[in-house]
mmCIF file of C-alpha atoms in Angstrom:
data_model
loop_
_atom_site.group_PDB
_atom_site.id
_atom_site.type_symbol
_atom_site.label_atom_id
_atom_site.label_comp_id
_atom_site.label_asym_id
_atom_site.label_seq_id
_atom_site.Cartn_x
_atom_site.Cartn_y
_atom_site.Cartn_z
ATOM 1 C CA UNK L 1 0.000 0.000 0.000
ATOM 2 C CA UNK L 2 2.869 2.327 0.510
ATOM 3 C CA UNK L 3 3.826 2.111 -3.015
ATOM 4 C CA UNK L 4 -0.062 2.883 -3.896
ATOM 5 C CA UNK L 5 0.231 5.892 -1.725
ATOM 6 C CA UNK L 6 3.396 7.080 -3.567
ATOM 7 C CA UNK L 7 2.123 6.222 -6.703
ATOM 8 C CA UNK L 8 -1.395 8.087 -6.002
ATOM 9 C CA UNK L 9 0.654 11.669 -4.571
ATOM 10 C CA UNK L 10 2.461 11.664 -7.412
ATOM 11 C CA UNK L 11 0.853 14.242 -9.676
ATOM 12 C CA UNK L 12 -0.771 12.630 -12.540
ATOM 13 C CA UNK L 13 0.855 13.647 -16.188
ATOM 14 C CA UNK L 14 -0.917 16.995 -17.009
ATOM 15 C CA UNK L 15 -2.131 17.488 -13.771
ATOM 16 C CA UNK L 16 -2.084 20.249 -11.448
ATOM 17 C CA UNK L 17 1.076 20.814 -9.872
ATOM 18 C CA UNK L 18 3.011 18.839 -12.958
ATOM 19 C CA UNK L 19 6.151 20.319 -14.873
ATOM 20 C CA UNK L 20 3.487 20.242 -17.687
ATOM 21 C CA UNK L 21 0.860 22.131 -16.063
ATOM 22 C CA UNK L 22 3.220 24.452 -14.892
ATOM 23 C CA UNK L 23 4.829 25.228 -17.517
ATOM 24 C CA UNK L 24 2.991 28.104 -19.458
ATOM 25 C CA UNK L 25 1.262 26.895 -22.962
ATOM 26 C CA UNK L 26 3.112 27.549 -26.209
ATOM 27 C CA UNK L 27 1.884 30.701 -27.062
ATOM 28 C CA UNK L 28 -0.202 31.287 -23.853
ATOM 29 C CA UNK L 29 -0.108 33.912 -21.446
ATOM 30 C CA UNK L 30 3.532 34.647 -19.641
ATOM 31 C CA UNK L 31 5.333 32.654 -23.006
ATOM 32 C CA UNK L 32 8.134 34.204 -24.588
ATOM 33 C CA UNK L 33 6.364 34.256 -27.839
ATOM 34 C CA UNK L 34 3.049 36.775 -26.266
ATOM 35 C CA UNK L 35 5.567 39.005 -24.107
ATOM 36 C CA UNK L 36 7.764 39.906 -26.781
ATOM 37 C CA UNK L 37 6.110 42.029 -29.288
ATOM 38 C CA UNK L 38 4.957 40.783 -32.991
ATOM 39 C CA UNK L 39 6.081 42.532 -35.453
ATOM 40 C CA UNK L 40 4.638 45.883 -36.591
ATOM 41 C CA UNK L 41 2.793 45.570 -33.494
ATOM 42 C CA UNK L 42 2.706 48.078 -30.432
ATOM 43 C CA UNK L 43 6.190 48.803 -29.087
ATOM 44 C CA UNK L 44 8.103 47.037 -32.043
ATOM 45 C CA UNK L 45 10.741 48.533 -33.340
ATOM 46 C CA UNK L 46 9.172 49.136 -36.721
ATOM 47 C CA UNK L 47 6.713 51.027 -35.187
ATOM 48 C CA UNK L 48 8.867 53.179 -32.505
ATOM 49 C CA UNK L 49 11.206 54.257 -35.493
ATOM 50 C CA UNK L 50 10.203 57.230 -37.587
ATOM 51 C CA UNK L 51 9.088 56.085 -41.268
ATOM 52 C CA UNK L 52 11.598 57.907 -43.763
ATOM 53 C CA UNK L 53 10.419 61.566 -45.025
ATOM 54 C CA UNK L 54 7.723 61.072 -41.886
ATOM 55 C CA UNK L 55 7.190 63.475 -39.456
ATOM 56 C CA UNK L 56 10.510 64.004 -37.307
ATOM 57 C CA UNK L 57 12.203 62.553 -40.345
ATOM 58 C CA UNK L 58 15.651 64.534 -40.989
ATOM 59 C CA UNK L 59 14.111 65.950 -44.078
ATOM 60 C CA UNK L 60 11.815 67.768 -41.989
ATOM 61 C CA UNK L 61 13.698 68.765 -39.442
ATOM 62 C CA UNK L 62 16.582 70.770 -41.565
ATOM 63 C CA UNK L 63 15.912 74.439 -41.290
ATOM 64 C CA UNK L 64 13.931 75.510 -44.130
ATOM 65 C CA UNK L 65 16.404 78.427 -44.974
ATOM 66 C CA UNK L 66 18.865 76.048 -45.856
ATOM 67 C CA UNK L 67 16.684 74.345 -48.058
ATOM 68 C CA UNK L 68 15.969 77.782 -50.063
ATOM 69 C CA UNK L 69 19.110 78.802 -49.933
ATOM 70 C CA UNK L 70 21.091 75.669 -51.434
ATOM 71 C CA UNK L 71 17.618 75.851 -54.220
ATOM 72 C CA UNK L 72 19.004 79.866 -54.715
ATOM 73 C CA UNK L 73 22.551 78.989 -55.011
ATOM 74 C CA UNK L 74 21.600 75.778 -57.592
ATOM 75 C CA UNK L 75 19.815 78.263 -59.752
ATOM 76 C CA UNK L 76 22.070 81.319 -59.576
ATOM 77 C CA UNK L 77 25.609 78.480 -59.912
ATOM 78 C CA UNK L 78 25.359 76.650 -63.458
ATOM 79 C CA UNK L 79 26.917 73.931 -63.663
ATOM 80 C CA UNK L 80 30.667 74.482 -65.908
ATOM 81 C CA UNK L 81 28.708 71.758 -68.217
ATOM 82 C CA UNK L 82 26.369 74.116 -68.960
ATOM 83 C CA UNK L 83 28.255 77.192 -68.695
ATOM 84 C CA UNK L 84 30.691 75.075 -71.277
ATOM 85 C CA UNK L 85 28.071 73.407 -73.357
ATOM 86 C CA UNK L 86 27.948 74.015 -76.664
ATOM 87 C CA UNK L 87 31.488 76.438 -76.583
ATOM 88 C CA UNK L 88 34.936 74.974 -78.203
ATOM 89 C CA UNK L 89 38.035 75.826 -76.455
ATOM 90 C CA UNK L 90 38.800 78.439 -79.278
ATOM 91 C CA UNK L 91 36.054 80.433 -78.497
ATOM 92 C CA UNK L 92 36.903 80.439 -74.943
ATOM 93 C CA UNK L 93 39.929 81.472 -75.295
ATOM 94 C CA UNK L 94 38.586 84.301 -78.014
ATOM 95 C CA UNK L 95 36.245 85.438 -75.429
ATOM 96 C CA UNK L 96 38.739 85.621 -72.169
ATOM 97 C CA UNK L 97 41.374 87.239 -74.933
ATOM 98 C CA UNK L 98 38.523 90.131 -75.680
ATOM 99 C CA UNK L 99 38.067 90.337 -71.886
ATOM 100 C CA UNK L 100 41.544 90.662 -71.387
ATOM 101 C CA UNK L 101 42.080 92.842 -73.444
ATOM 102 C CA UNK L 102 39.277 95.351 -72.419
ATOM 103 C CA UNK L 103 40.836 95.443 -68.827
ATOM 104 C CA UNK L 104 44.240 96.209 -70.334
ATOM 105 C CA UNK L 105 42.902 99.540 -72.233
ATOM 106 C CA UNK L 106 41.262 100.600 -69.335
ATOM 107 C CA UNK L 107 43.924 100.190 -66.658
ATOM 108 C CA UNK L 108 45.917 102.321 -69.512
ATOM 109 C CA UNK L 109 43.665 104.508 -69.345
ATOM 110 C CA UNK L 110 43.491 105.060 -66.145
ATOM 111 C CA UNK L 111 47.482 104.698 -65.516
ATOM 112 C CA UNK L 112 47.906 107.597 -68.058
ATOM 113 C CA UNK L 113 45.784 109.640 -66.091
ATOM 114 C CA UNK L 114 47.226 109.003 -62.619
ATOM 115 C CA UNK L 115 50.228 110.087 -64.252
ATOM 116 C CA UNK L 116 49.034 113.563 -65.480
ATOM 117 C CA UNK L 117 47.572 113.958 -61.756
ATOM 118 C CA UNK L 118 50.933 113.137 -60.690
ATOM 119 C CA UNK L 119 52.566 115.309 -63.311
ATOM 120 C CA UNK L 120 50.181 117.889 -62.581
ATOM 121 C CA UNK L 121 50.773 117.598 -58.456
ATOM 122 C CA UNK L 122 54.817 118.282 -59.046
ATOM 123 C CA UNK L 123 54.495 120.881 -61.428
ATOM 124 C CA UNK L 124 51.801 122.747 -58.609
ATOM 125 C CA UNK L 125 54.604 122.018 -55.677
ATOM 126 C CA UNK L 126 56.878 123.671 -57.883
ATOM 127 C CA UNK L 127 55.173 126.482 -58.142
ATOM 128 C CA UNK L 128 54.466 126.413 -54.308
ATOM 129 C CA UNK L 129 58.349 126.358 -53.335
ATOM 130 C CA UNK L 130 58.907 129.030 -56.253
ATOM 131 C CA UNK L 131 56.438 131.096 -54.401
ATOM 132 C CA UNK L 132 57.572 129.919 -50.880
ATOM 133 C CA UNK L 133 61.075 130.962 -52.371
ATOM 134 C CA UNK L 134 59.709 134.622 -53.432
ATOM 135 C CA UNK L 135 58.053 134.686 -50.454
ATOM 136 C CA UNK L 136 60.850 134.382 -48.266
ATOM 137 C CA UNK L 137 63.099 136.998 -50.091
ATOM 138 C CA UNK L 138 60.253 139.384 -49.948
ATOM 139 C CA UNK L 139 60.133 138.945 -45.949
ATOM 140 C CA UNK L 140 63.541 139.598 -45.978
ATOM 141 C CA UNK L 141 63.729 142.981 -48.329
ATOM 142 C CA UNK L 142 60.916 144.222 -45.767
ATOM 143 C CA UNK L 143 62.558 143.582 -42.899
ATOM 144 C CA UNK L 144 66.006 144.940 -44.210
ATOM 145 C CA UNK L 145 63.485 148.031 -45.300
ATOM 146 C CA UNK L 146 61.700 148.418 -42.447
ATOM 147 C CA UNK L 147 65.862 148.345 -40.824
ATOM 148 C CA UNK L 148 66.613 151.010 -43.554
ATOM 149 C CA UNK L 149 63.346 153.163 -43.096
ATOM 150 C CA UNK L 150 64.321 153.546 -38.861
ATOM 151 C CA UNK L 151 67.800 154.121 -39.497
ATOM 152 C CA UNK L 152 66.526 157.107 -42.015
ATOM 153 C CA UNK L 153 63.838 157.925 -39.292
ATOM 154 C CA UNK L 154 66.505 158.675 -36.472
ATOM 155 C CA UNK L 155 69.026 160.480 -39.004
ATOM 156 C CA UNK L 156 65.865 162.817 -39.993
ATOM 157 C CA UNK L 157 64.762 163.754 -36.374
ATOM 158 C CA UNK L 158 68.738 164.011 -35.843
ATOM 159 C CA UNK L 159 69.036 166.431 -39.271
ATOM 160 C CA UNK L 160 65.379 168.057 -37.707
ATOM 161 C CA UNK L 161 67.316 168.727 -34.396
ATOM 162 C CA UNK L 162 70.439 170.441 -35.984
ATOM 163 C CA UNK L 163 68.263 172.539 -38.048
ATOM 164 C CA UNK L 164 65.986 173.182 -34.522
ATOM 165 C CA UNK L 165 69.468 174.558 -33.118
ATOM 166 C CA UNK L 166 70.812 176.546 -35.986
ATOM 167 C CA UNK L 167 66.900 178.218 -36.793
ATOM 168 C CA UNK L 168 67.563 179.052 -32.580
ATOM 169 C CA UNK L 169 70.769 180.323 -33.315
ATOM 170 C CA UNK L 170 69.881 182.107 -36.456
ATOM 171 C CA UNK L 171 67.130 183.887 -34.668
ATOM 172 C CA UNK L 172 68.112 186.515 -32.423
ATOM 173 C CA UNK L 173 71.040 187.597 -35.798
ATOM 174 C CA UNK L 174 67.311 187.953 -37.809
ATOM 175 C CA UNK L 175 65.819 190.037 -35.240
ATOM 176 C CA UNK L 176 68.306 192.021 -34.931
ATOM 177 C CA UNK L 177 68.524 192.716 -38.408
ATOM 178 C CA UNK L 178 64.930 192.872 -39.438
ATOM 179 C CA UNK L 179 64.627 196.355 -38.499
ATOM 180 C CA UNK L 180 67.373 197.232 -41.361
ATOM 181 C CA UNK L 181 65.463 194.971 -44.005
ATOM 182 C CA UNK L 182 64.146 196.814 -47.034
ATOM 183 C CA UNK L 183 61.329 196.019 -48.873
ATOM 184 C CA UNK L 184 62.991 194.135 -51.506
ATOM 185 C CA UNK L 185 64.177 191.716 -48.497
ATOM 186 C CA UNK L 186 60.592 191.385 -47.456
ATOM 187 C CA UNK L 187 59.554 190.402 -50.604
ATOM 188 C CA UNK L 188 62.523 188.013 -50.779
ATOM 189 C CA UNK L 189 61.851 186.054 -47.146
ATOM 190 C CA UNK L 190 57.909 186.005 -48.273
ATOM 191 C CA UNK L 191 59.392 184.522 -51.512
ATOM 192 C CA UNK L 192 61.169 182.268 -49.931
ATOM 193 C CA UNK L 193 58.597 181.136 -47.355
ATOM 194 C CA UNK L 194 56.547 180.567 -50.129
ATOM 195 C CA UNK L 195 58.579 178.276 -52.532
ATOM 196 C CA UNK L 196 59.018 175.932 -49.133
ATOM 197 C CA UNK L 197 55.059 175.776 -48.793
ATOM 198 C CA UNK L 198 54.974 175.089 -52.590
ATOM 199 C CA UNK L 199 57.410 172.642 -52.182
ATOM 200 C CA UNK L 200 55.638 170.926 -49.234
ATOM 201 C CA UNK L 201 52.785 171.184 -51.442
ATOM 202 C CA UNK L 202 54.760 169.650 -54.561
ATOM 203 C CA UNK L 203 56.203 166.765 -52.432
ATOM 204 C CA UNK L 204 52.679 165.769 -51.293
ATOM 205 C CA UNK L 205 51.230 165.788 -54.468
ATOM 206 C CA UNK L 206 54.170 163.752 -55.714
ATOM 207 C CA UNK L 207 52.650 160.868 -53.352
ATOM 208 C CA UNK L 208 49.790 161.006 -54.158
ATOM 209 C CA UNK L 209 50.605 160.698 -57.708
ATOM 210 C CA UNK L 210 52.461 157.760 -57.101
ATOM 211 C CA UNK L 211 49.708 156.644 -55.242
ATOM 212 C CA UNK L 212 47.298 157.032 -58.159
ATOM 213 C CA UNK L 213 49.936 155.438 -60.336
ATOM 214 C CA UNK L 214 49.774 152.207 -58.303
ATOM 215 C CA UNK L 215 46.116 152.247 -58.367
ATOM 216 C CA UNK L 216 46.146 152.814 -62.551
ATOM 217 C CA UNK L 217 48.908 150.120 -63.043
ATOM 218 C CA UNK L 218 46.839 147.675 -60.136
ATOM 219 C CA UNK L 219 43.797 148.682 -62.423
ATOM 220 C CA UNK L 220 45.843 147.635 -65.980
ATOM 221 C CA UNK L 221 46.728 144.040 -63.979
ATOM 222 C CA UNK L 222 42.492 143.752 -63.383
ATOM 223 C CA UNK L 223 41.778 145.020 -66.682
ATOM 224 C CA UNK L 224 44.406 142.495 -68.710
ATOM 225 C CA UNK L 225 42.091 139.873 -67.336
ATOM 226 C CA UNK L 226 39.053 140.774 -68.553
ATOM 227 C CA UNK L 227 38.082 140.692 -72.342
ATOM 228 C CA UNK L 228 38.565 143.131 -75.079
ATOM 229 C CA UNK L 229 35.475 145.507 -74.785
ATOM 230 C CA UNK L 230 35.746 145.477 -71.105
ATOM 231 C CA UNK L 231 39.292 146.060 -70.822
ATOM 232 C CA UNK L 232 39.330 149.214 -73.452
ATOM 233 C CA UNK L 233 36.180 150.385 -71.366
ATOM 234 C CA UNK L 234 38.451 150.039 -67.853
ATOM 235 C CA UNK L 235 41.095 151.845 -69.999
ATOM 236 C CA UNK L 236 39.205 154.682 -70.945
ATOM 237 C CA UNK L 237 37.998 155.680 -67.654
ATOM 238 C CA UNK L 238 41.214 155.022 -65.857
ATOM 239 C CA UNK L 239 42.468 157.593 -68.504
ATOM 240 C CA UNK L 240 40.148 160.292 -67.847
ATOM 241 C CA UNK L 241 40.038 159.082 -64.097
ATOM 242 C CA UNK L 242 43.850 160.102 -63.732
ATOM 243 C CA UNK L 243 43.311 163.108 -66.082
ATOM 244 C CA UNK L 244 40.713 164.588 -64.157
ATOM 245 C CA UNK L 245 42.597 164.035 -61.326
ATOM 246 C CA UNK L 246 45.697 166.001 -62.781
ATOM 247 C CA UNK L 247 43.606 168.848 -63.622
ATOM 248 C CA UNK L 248 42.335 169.938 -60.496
ATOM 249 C CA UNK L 249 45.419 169.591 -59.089
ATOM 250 C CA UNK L 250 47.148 172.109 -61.694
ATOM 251 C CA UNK L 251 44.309 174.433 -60.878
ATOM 252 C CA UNK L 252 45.099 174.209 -57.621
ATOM 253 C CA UNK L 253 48.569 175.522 -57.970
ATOM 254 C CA UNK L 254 47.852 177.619 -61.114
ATOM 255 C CA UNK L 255 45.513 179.424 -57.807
ATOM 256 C CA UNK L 256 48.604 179.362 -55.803
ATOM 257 C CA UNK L 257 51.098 180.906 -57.906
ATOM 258 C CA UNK L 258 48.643 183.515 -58.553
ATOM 259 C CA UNK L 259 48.815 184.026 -55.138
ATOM 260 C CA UNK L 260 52.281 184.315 -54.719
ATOM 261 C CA UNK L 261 52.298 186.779 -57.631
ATOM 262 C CA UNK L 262 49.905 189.019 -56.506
ATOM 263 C CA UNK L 263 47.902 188.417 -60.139
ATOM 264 C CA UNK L 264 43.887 188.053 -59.674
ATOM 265 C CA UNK L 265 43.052 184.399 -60.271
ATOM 266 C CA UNK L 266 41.873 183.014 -63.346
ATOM 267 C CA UNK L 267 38.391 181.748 -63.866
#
């Protein structure tokens, strides 16, 4: 009976608690075959990956600036197939020749003219230092003038001094003598005192003519650059300008030496 007993505890093939009853069913729940997942199912790896061109796909992720700009630069580059298609090498060569050459002339062109700026530049610095130079020398004449006008300054008051001391000297002899002068030395000392006056007179107007002078020749300079009709117009009445001038100033002393000769004066 003991061997019944054993035989009867024994769990029966494909009964509960037997390796086959425990073991889970081909295909049933817990199996390797329903825990992994079938393909194209949920959670494969088919499905999980993003189809090609789908969404999240690197096509649709690149920046769409780059796209238009690589389609811009496609269009705007041609291919050197293209560019080259339907050209032989002489014509290329014709055609870089011609462009060439173009660029040549024109850089001649523009070389030549650099160098008559250049030319242009020295000859104007030349002119500068010659004026500089001029310049210079006439700073120099004025200052050795100006030098040559104050040394003739202090020898005239020095001259105007000796003559203050000899008229002071001279004066008490005159006084003296004036009551022994005739009429005929009267007239003489008025004679006298007036030639100095006229001379005065003389040496002034001799300025201003000089003056006037400078003005007519300054006027001549002006006039030279001006054209024909304007010029002999400036001409004319610089000519009667300096003639007029001249005349009232010889009526003037015609008046004075009338003066000094007791005559009535002319009208």
């Amino acid at each position: 009976w003991w061997l019944w007993l054993c035989s009867d505890t024994a769990a029966p093939a494909g009964g509960f608690g037997s390796a086959a009853n425990t073991a889970a069913p081909a295909g049933g729940f817990g199996s390797a075959a329903t825990t992994a997942a079938p393909a194209g199912g949920f959670g494969s790896a088919a499905n999980t990956a993003a189809p090609a061109g789908g969404f999240g796909s690197a096509a649709n992720t690149a920046a769409p600036a780059a796209a238009l700009s690589s389609e811009a630069a496609v269009s705007v580059r041609k291919p050197a197939a293209d560019e080259l298609k339907g050209k032989t090498l002489s014509s290329i060569l014709a055609e870089v020749d011609k462009n060439f050459a173009k660029d040549y002339r024109d850089f001649q062109k523009l070389s030549q003219h650099m160098l008559l700026r250049d030319r242009q530049i020295i000859d104007r610095g030349n002119e500068i230092l010659a004026y500089i130079s001029h310049l210079d020398a006439a700073i120099t004449t004025a200052e050795a003038s100006k030098q040559t006008l104050t040394e003739l300054k202090s020898k005239q008051g020095a001259i105007a001094e000796m003559m203050q001391r000899v008229e002071d000297a001279v004066q008490p002899v005159y006084a003296k003598a004036q009551p022994n002068f005739t009429k005929l030395d009267e007239q003489r000392e008025a004679t006298y005192a007036a030639v100095i006056n006229l001379f005065d007179e003389v040496e002034a107007f001799r300025l201003r003519l000089s003056q006037s002078v400078g003005q007519h020749n300054r006027s001549l300079r002006h006039l030279r650059e001006c054209d024909d009709l304007e010029r002999m117009a400036g001409l004319v009445d610089c000519q009667l300008s300096a003639l007029g001038q001249c005349s009232l100033k010889a009526e003037e002393l015609e008046s004075e030496l009338d003066l000094l000769l007791g005559r009535a004066p002319t009208m």
